[in-house]
mmCIF file of C-alpha atoms in Angstrom:
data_model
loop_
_atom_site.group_PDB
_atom_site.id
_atom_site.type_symbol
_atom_site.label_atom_id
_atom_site.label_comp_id
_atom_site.label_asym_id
_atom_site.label_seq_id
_atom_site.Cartn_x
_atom_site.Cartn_y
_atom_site.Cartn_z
ATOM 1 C CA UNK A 1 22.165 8.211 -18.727
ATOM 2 C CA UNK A 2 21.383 11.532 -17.123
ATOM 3 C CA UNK A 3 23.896 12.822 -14.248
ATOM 4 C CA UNK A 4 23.121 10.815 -10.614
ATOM 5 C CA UNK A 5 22.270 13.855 -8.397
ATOM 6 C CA UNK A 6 22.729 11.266 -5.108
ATOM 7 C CA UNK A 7 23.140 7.287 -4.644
ATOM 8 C CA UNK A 8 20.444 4.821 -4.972
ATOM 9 C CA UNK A 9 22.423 2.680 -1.865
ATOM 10 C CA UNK A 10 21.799 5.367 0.480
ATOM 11 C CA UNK A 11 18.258 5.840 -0.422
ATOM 12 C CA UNK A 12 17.254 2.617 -0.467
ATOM 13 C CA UNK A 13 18.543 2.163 3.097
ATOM 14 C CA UNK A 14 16.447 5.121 4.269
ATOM 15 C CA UNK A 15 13.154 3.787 2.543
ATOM 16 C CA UNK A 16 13.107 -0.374 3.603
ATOM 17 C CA UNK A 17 10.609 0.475 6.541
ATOM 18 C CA UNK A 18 9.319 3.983 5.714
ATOM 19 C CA UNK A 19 6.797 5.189 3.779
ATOM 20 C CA UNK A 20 5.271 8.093 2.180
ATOM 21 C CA UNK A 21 3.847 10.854 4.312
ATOM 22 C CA UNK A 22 0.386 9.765 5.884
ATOM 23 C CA UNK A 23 -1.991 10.743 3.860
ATOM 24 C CA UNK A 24 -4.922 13.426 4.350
ATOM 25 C CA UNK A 25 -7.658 12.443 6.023
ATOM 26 C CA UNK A 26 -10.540 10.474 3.365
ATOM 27 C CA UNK A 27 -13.230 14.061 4.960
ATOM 28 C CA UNK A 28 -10.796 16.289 3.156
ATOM 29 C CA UNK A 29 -11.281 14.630 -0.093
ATOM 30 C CA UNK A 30 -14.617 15.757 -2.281
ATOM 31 C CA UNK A 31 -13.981 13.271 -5.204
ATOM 32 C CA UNK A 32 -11.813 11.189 -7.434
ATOM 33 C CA UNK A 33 -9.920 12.449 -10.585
ATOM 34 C CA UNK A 34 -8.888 9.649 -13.681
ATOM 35 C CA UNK A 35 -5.866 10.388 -15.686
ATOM 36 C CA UNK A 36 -6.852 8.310 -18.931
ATOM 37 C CA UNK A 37 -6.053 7.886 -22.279
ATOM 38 C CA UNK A 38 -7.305 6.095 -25.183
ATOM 39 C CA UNK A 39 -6.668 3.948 -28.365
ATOM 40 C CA UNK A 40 -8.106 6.295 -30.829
ATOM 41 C CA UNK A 41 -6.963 9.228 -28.857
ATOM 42 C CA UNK A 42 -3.540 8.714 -27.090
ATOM 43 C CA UNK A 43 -3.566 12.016 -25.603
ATOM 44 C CA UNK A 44 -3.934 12.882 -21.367
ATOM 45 C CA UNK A 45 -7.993 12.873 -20.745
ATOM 46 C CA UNK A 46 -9.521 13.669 -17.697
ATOM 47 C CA UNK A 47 -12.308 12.053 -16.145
ATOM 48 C CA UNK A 48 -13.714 13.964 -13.061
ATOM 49 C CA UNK A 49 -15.691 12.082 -10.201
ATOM 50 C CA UNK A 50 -19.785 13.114 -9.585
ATOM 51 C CA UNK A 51 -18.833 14.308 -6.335
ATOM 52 C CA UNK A 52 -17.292 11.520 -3.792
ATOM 53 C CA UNK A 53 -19.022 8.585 -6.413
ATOM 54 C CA UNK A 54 -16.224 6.518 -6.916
ATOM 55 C CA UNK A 55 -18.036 5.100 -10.902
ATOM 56 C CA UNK A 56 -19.815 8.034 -11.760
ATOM 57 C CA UNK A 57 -17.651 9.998 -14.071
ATOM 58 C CA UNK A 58 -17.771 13.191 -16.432
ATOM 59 C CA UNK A 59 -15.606 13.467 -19.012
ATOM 60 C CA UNK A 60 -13.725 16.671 -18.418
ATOM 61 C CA UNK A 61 -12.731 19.686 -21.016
ATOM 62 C CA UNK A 62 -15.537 18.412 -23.475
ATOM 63 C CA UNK A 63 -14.466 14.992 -24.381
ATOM 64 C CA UNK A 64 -11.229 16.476 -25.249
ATOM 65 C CA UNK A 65 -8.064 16.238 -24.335
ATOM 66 C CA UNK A 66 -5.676 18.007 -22.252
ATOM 67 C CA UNK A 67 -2.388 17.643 -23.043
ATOM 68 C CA UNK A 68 -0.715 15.773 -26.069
ATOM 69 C CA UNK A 69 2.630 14.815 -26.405
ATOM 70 C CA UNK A 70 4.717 16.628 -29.002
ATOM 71 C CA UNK A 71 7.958 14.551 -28.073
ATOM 72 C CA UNK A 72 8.964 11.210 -28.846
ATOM 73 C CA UNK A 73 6.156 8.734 -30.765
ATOM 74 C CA UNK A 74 3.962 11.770 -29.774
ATOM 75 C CA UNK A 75 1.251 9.705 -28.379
ATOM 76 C CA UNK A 76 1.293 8.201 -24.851
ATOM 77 C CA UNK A 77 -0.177 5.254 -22.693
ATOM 78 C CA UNK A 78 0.035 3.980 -19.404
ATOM 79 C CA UNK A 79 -0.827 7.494 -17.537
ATOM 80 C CA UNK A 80 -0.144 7.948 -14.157
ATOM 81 C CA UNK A 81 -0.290 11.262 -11.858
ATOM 82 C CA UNK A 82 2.101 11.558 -9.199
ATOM 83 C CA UNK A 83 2.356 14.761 -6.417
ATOM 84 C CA UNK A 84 4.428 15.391 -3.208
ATOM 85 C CA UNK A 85 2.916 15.594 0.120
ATOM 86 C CA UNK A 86 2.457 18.862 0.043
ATOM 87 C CA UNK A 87 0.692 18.890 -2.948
ATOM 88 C CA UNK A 88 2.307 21.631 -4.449
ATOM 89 C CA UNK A 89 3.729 19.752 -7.214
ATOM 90 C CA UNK A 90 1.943 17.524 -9.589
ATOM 91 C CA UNK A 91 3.602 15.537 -12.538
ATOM 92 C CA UNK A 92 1.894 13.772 -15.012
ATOM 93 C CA UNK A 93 4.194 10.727 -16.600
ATOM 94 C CA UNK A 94 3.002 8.336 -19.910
ATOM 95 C CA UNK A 95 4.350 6.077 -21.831
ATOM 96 C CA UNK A 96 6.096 6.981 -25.027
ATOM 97 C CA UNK A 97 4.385 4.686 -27.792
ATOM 98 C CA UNK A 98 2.500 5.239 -31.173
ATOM 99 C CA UNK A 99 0.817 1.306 -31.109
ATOM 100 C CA UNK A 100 -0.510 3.046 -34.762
ATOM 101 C CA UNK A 101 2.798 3.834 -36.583
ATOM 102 C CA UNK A 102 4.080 2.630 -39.774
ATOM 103 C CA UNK A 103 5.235 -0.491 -39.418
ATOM 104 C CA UNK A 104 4.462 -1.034 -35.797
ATOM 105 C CA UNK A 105 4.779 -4.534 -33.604
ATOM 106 C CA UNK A 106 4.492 -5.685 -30.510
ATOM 107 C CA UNK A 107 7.810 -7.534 -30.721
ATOM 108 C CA UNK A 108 9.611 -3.975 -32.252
ATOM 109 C CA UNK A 109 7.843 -1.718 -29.241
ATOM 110 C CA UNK A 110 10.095 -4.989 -26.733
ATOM 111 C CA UNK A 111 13.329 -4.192 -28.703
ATOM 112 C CA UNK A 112 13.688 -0.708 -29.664
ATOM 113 C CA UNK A 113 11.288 1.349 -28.361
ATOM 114 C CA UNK A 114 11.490 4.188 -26.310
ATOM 115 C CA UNK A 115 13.734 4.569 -23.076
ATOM 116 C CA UNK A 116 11.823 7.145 -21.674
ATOM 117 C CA UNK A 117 8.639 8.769 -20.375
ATOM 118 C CA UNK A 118 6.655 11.472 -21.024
ATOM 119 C CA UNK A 119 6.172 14.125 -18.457
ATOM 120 C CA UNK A 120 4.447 17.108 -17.740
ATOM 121 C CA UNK A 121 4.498 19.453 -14.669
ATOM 122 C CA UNK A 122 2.194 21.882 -12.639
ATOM 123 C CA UNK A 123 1.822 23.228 -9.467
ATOM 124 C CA UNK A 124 -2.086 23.303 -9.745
ATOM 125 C CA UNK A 125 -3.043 20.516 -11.901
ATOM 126 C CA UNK A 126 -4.641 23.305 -14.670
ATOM 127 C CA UNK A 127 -1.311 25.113 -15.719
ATOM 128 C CA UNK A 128 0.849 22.247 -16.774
ATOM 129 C CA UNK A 129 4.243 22.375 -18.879
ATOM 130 C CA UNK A 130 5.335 21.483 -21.923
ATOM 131 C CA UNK A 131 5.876 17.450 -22.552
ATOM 132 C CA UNK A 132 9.589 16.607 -22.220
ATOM 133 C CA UNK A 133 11.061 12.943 -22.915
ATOM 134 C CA UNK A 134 13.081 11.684 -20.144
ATOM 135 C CA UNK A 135 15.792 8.672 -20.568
ATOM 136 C CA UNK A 136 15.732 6.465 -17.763
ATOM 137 C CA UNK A 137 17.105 2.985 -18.849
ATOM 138 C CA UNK A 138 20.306 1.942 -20.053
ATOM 139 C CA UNK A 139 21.040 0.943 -23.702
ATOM 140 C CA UNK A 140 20.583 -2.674 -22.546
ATOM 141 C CA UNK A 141 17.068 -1.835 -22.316
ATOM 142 C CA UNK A 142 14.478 -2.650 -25.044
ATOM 143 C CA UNK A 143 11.811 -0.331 -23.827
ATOM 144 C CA UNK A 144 10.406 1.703 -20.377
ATOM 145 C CA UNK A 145 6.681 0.807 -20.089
ATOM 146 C CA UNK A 146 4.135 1.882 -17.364
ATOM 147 C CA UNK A 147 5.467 4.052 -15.247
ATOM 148 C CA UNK A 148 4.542 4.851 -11.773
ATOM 149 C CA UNK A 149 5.542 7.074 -9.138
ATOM 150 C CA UNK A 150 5.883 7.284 -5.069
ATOM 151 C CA UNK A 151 7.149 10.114 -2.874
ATOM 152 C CA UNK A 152 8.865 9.407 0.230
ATOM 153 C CA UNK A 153 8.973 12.297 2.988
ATOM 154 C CA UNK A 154 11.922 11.147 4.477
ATOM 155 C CA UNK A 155 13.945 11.589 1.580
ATOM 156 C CA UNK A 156 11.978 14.004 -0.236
ATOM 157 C CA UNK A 157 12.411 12.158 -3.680
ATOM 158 C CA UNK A 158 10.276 9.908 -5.657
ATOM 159 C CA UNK A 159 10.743 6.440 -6.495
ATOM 160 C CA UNK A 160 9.792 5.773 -10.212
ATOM 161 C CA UNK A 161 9.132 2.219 -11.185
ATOM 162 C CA UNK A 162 8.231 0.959 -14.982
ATOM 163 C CA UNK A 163 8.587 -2.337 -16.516
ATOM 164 C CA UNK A 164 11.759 -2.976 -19.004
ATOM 165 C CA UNK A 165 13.628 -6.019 -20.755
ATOM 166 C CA UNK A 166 17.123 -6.110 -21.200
ATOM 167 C CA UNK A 167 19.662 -7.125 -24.039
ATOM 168 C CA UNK A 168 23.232 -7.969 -23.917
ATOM 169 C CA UNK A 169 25.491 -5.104 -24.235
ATOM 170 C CA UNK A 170 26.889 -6.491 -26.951
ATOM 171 C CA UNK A 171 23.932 -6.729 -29.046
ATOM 172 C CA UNK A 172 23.588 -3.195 -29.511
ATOM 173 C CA UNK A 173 20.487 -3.456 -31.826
ATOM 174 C CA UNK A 174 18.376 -5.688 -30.086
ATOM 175 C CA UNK A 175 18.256 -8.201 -32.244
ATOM 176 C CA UNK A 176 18.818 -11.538 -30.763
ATOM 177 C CA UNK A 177 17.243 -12.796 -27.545
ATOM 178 C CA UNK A 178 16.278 -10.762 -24.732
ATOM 179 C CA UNK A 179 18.759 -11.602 -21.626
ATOM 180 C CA UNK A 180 15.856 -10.969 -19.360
ATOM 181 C CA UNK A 181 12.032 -11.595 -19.372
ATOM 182 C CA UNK A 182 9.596 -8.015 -18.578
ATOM 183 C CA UNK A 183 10.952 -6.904 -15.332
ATOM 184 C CA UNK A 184 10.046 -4.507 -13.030
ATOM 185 C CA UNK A 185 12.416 -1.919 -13.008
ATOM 186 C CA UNK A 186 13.361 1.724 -10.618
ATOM 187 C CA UNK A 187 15.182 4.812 -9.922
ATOM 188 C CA UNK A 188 15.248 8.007 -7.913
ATOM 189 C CA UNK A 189 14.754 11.667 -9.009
ATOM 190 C CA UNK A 190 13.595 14.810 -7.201
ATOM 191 C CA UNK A 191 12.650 16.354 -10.330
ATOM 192 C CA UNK A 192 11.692 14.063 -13.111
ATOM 193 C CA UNK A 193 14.836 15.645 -14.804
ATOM 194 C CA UNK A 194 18.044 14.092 -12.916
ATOM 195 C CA UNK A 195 17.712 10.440 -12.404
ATOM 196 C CA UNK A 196 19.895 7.501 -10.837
ATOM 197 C CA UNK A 197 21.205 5.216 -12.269
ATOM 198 C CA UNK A 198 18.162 1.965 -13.016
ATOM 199 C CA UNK A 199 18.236 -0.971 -10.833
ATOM 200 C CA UNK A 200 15.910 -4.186 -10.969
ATOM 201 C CA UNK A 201 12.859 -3.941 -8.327
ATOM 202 C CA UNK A 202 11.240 -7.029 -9.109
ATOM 203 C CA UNK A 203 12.268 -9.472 -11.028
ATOM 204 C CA UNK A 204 11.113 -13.859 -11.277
ATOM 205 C CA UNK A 205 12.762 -16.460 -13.004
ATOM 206 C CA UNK A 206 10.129 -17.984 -15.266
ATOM 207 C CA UNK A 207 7.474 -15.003 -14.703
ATOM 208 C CA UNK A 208 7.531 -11.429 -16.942
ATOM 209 C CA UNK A 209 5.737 -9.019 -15.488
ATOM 210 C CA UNK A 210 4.134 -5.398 -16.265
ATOM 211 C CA UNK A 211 2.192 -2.577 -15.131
ATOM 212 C CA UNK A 212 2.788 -2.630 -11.219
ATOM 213 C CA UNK A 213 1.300 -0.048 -9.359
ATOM 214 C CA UNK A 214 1.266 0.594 -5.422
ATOM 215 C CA UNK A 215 -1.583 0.996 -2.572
ATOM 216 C CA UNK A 216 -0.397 2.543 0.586
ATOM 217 C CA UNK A 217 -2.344 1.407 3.609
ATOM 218 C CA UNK A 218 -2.689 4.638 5.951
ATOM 219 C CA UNK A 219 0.281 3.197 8.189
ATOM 220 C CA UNK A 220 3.676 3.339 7.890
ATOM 221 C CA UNK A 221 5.421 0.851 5.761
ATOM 222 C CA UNK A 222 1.993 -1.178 4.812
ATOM 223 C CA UNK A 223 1.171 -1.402 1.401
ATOM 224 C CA UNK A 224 -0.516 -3.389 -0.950
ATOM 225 C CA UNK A 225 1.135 -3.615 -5.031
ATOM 226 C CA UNK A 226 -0.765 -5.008 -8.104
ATOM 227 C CA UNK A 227 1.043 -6.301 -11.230
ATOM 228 C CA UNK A 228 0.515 -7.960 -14.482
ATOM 229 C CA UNK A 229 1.899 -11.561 -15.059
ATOM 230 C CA UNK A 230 2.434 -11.784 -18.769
ATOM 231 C CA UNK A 231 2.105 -15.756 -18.952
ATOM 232 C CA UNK A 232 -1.668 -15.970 -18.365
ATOM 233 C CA UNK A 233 -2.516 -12.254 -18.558
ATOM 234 C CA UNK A 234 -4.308 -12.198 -14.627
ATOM 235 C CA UNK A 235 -3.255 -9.593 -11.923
ATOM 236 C CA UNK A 236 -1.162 -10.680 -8.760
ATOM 237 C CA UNK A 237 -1.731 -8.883 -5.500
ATOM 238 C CA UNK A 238 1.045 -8.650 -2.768
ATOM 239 C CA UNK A 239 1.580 -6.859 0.601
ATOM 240 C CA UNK A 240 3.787 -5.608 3.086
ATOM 241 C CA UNK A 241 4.331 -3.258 6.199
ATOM 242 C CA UNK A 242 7.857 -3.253 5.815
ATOM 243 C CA UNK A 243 8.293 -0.257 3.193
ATOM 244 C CA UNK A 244 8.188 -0.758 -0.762
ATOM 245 C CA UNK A 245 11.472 -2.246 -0.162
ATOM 246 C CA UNK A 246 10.518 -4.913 2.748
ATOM 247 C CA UNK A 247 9.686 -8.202 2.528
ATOM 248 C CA UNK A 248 6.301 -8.549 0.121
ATOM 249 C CA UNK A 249 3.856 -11.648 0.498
ATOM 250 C CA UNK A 250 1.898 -12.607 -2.556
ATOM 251 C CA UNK A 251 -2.246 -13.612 -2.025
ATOM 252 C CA UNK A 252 -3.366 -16.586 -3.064
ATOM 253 C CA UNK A 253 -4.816 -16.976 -6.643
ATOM 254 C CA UNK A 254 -5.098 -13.517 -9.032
ATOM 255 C CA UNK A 255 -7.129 -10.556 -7.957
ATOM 256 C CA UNK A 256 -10.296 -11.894 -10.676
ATOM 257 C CA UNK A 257 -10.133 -15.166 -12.572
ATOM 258 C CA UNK A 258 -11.328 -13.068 -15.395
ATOM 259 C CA UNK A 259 -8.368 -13.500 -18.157
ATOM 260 C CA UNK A 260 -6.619 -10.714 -19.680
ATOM 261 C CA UNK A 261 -6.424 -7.540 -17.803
ATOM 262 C CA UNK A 262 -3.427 -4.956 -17.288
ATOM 263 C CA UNK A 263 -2.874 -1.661 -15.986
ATOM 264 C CA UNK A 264 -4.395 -2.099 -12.482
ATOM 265 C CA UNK A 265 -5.186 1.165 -10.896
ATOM 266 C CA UNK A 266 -6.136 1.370 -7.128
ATOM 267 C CA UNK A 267 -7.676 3.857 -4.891
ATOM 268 C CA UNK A 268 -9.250 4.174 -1.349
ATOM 269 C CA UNK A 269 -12.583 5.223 -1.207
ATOM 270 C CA UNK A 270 -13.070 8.663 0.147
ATOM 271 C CA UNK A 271 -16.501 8.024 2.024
ATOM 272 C CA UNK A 272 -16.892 4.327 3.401
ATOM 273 C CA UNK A 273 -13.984 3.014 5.398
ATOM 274 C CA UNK A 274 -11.853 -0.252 4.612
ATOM 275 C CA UNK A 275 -13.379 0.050 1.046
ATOM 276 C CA UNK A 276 -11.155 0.191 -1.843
ATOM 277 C CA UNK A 277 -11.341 0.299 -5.632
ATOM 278 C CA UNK A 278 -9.778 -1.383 -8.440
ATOM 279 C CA UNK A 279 -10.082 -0.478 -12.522
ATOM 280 C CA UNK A 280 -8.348 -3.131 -14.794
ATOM 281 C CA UNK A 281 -8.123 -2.730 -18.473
ATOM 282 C CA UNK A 282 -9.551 -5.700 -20.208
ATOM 283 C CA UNK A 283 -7.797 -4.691 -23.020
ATOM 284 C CA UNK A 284 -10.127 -2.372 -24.425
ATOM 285 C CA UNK A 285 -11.765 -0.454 -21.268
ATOM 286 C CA UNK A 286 -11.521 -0.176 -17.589
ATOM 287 C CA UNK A 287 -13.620 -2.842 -16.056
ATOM 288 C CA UNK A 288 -14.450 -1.388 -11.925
ATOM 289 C CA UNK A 289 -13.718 -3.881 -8.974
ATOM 290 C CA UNK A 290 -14.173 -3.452 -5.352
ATOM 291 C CA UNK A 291 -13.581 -4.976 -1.727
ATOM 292 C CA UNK A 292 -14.495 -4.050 1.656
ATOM 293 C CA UNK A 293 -11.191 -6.358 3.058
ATOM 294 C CA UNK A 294 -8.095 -5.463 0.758
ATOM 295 C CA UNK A 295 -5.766 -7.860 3.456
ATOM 296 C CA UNK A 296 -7.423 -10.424 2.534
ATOM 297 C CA UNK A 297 -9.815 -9.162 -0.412
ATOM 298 C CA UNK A 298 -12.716 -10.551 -2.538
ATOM 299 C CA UNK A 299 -12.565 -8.636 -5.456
ATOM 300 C CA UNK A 300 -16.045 -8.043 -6.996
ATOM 301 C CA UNK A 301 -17.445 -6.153 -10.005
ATOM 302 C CA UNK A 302 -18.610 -2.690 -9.146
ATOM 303 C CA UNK A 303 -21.453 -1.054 -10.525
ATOM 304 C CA UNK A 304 -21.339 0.165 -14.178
ATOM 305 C CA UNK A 305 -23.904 2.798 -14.323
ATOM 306 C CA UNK A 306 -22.577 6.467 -14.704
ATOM 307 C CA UNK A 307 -19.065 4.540 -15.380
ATOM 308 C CA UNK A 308 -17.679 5.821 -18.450
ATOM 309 C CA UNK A 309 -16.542 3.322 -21.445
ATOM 310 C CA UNK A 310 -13.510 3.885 -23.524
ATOM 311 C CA UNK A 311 -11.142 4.312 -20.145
ATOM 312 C CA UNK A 312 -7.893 3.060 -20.636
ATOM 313 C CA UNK A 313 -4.586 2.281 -18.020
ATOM 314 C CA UNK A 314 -3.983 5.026 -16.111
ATOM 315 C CA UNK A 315 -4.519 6.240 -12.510
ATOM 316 C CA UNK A 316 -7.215 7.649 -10.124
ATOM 317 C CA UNK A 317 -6.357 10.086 -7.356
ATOM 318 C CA UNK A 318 -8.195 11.996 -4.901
ATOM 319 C CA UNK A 319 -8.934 15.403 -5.009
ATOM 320 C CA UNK A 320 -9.232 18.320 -2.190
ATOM 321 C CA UNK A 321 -12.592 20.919 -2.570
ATOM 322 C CA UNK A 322 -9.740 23.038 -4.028
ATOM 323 C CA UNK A 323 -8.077 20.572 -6.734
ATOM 324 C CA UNK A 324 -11.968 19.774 -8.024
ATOM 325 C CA UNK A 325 -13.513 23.320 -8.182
ATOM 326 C CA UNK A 326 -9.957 24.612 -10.507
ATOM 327 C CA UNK A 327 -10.319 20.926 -12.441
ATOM 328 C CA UNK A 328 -14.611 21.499 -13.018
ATOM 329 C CA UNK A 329 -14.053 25.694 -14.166
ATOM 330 C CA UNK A 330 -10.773 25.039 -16.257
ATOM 331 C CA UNK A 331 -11.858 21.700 -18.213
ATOM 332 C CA UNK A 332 -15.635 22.280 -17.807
ATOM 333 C CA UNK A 333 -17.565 18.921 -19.082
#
C-alpha cells in the first residue's frame, strides 16, 4: 500500500455529522455534463446537456473520445468525476478492466483483477493529465470496482469508496473461496496519489453489493446513497442526515422493480425544485428515471427523446456557464 499521509480514525470522527460544502445554488448551473463510457469503446466520452435539459444530450468531441487509458488493462468502466468545492480541481477516476481480453471471466476479473483505479487530473476539465494507476486495496483483495468520490470541507480530503472482495492472506493467488461477499469498501486521499490504509464501509451478511454512489441533499449531513444488490440485480436506496458515516435507513422495496440494473448515477435537477434524476444501466445502456419526492420517491421512467443510447455507468454533474462554454469550444459535437 501507498504511504498513509494522516489516520482514517481521526477523519472519520470529523465526518459522522458533516458534510460536503453546500453546494452552489441550482441558478448558477446552465446544464448537466455525463462522464460515460462504452462496451465497444472503453475510453472517457463526454456527453454534454442541451442547455439545463436534463435527457437531451450531444455527444461531445465528435463521437470520440477524450481520454484513454494507457495504464493497466488500458480500457476503463465505471466513470465517475469528482471536484473540490472550489472547483478548481477536477479528477476523473475508472475502473481498470479489459471485459474483452484474452481469456477474460467474470469469475477471473473477482480474483485477480486490478487493485486500482484509473485517474486523470485537471484544473479546467479540458487540460487533463496523463492516466496513472493507483493501488488502493490490500493483497487480500480480488479486485477495486466502481469507484466514487466525495469531498468534505472540513477536512479538505476526499472519501473514495469502490466495491472489493477479499481472500485469506494466506491464499495469496486467489484461488479458493472468497472470505467475503462484494463489499463496499473506502479510504482517504487529498490527492488521488497518497491513500490510507482501506477499511470496510458497508458490508451485509448474506447480501454482495456494488456500484454505490451518493446524493447529497442541500443540508448538512442529509444524503441519499444508491447501490447494487448482486442477488437479484435491483437497486437499494437509503438515507441519512447524519453524515456518510451516520446512521443510514434503507426504503422500502428497490428504486424500480425492473430487474437487472447497476451503476446508478444521481443528480439534482438544475431548473425545477425537489426534482431529481436517476440513469441505471440495464446492462447495455442508461435507462433515465425521475421523482419529484426523493424522501420518499416514486421512481418513474423519464422521457427518452434527445436521450442518447449506448450510455454506460458513469456519472452526471452540473456545470457553471464557465465549465460548459470551455467543454462545447474544446470537444465541439
Amino acid at each position: 500500500m501507498r504511504a498513509i499521509s494522516f489516520l482514517l480514525t481521526t477523519a472519520l470522527a470529523a465526518v459522522t455529522a458533516a458534510s460536503p460544502v453546500a453546494p452552489r445554488q441550482d441558478s448558477d448551473y446552465v446544464g448537466y455534463l455525463i462522464s460515460t463510457f462504452s462496451d465497444a469503446n472503453p475510453k472517457i466520452q463526454f456527453h454534454l446537456s442541451d442547455g439545463n435539459s436534463a435527457t437531451n444530450f450531444k455527444f461531445l468531441n465528435g463521437g470520440n473520445p477524450v481520454l484513454a487509458s494507457t495504464v493497466g488493462t488500458k480500457a476503463v468502466r465505471d466513470i465517475f468525476l469528482t471536484m473540490n468545492s472550489a472547483r478548481s480541481e477536477y479528477y476523473l477516476l475508472a475502473t481498470d478492466l479489459d471485459v474483452t481480453a484474452s481469456g477474460f471471466s467474470w469469475d477471473w476479473a473477482t480474483r485477480k483483477g486490478s487493485r486500482g483505479i484509473v485517474v486523470w487530473k485537471s484544473t479546467d476539465l479540458v487540460n487533463w493529465s496523463g492516466p496513472t494507476l493507483q493501488t488502493v486495496e490490500a493483497d487480500t483483495a480480488g479486485m477495486v470496482w466502481a469507484p466514487s468520490a466525495v469531498w468534505d470541507e472540513e477536512t479538505s480530503q476526499y472519501y473514495l469508496f469502490w466495491a472489493s472482495r477479499q481472500y485469506s492472506a494466506s491464499d495469496t493467488e486467489h484461488t479458493g473461496a472468497a472470505t467475503t461477499l462484494d463489499t463496499i469498501r473506502y479510504t482517504t486521499t487529498k490527492d488521488f496519489v497518497t491513500f490510507g490504509e482501506p477499511a470496510d464501509y458497508l458490508s451485509l451478511p448474506d447480501t454482495a453489493i456494488i456500484d454505490q454512489e451518493f446524493q447529497y441533499l442541500g443540508t448538512p449531513g442529509a444524503f441519499a446513497r444508491f447501490y447494487k444488490d448482486e442477488t437479484n440485480g435491483k437497486i437499494v436506496q437509503e438515507m441519512t442526515t447524519d453524515g456518510l458515516f451516520g446512521t443510514w435507513t434503507r426504503l422500502d422495496g428497490y428504486v424500480t422493480t425492473d430487474n437487472q440494473r447497476e451503476g446508478p448515477a444521481c443528480f439534482r435537477d438544475n431548473v425545477t425544485p425537489d426534482l431529481y434524476h436517476l440513469f441505471l444501466d440495464d446492462y447495455t445502456q442508461y435507462i433515465p428515471y425521475q421523482t419529484s419526492d426523493i424522501y420518499s420517491p416514486g421512481w418513474s421512467r423519464s422521457s427518452t427523446t434527445g436521450f442518447p443510447s449506448g450510455l454506460k455507468h458513469g456519472s452526471v454533474t452540473p456545470v457553471t456557464q464557465k465549465e460548459y462554454d470551455a467543454l462545447a469550444a474544446a470537444f465541439p459535437a
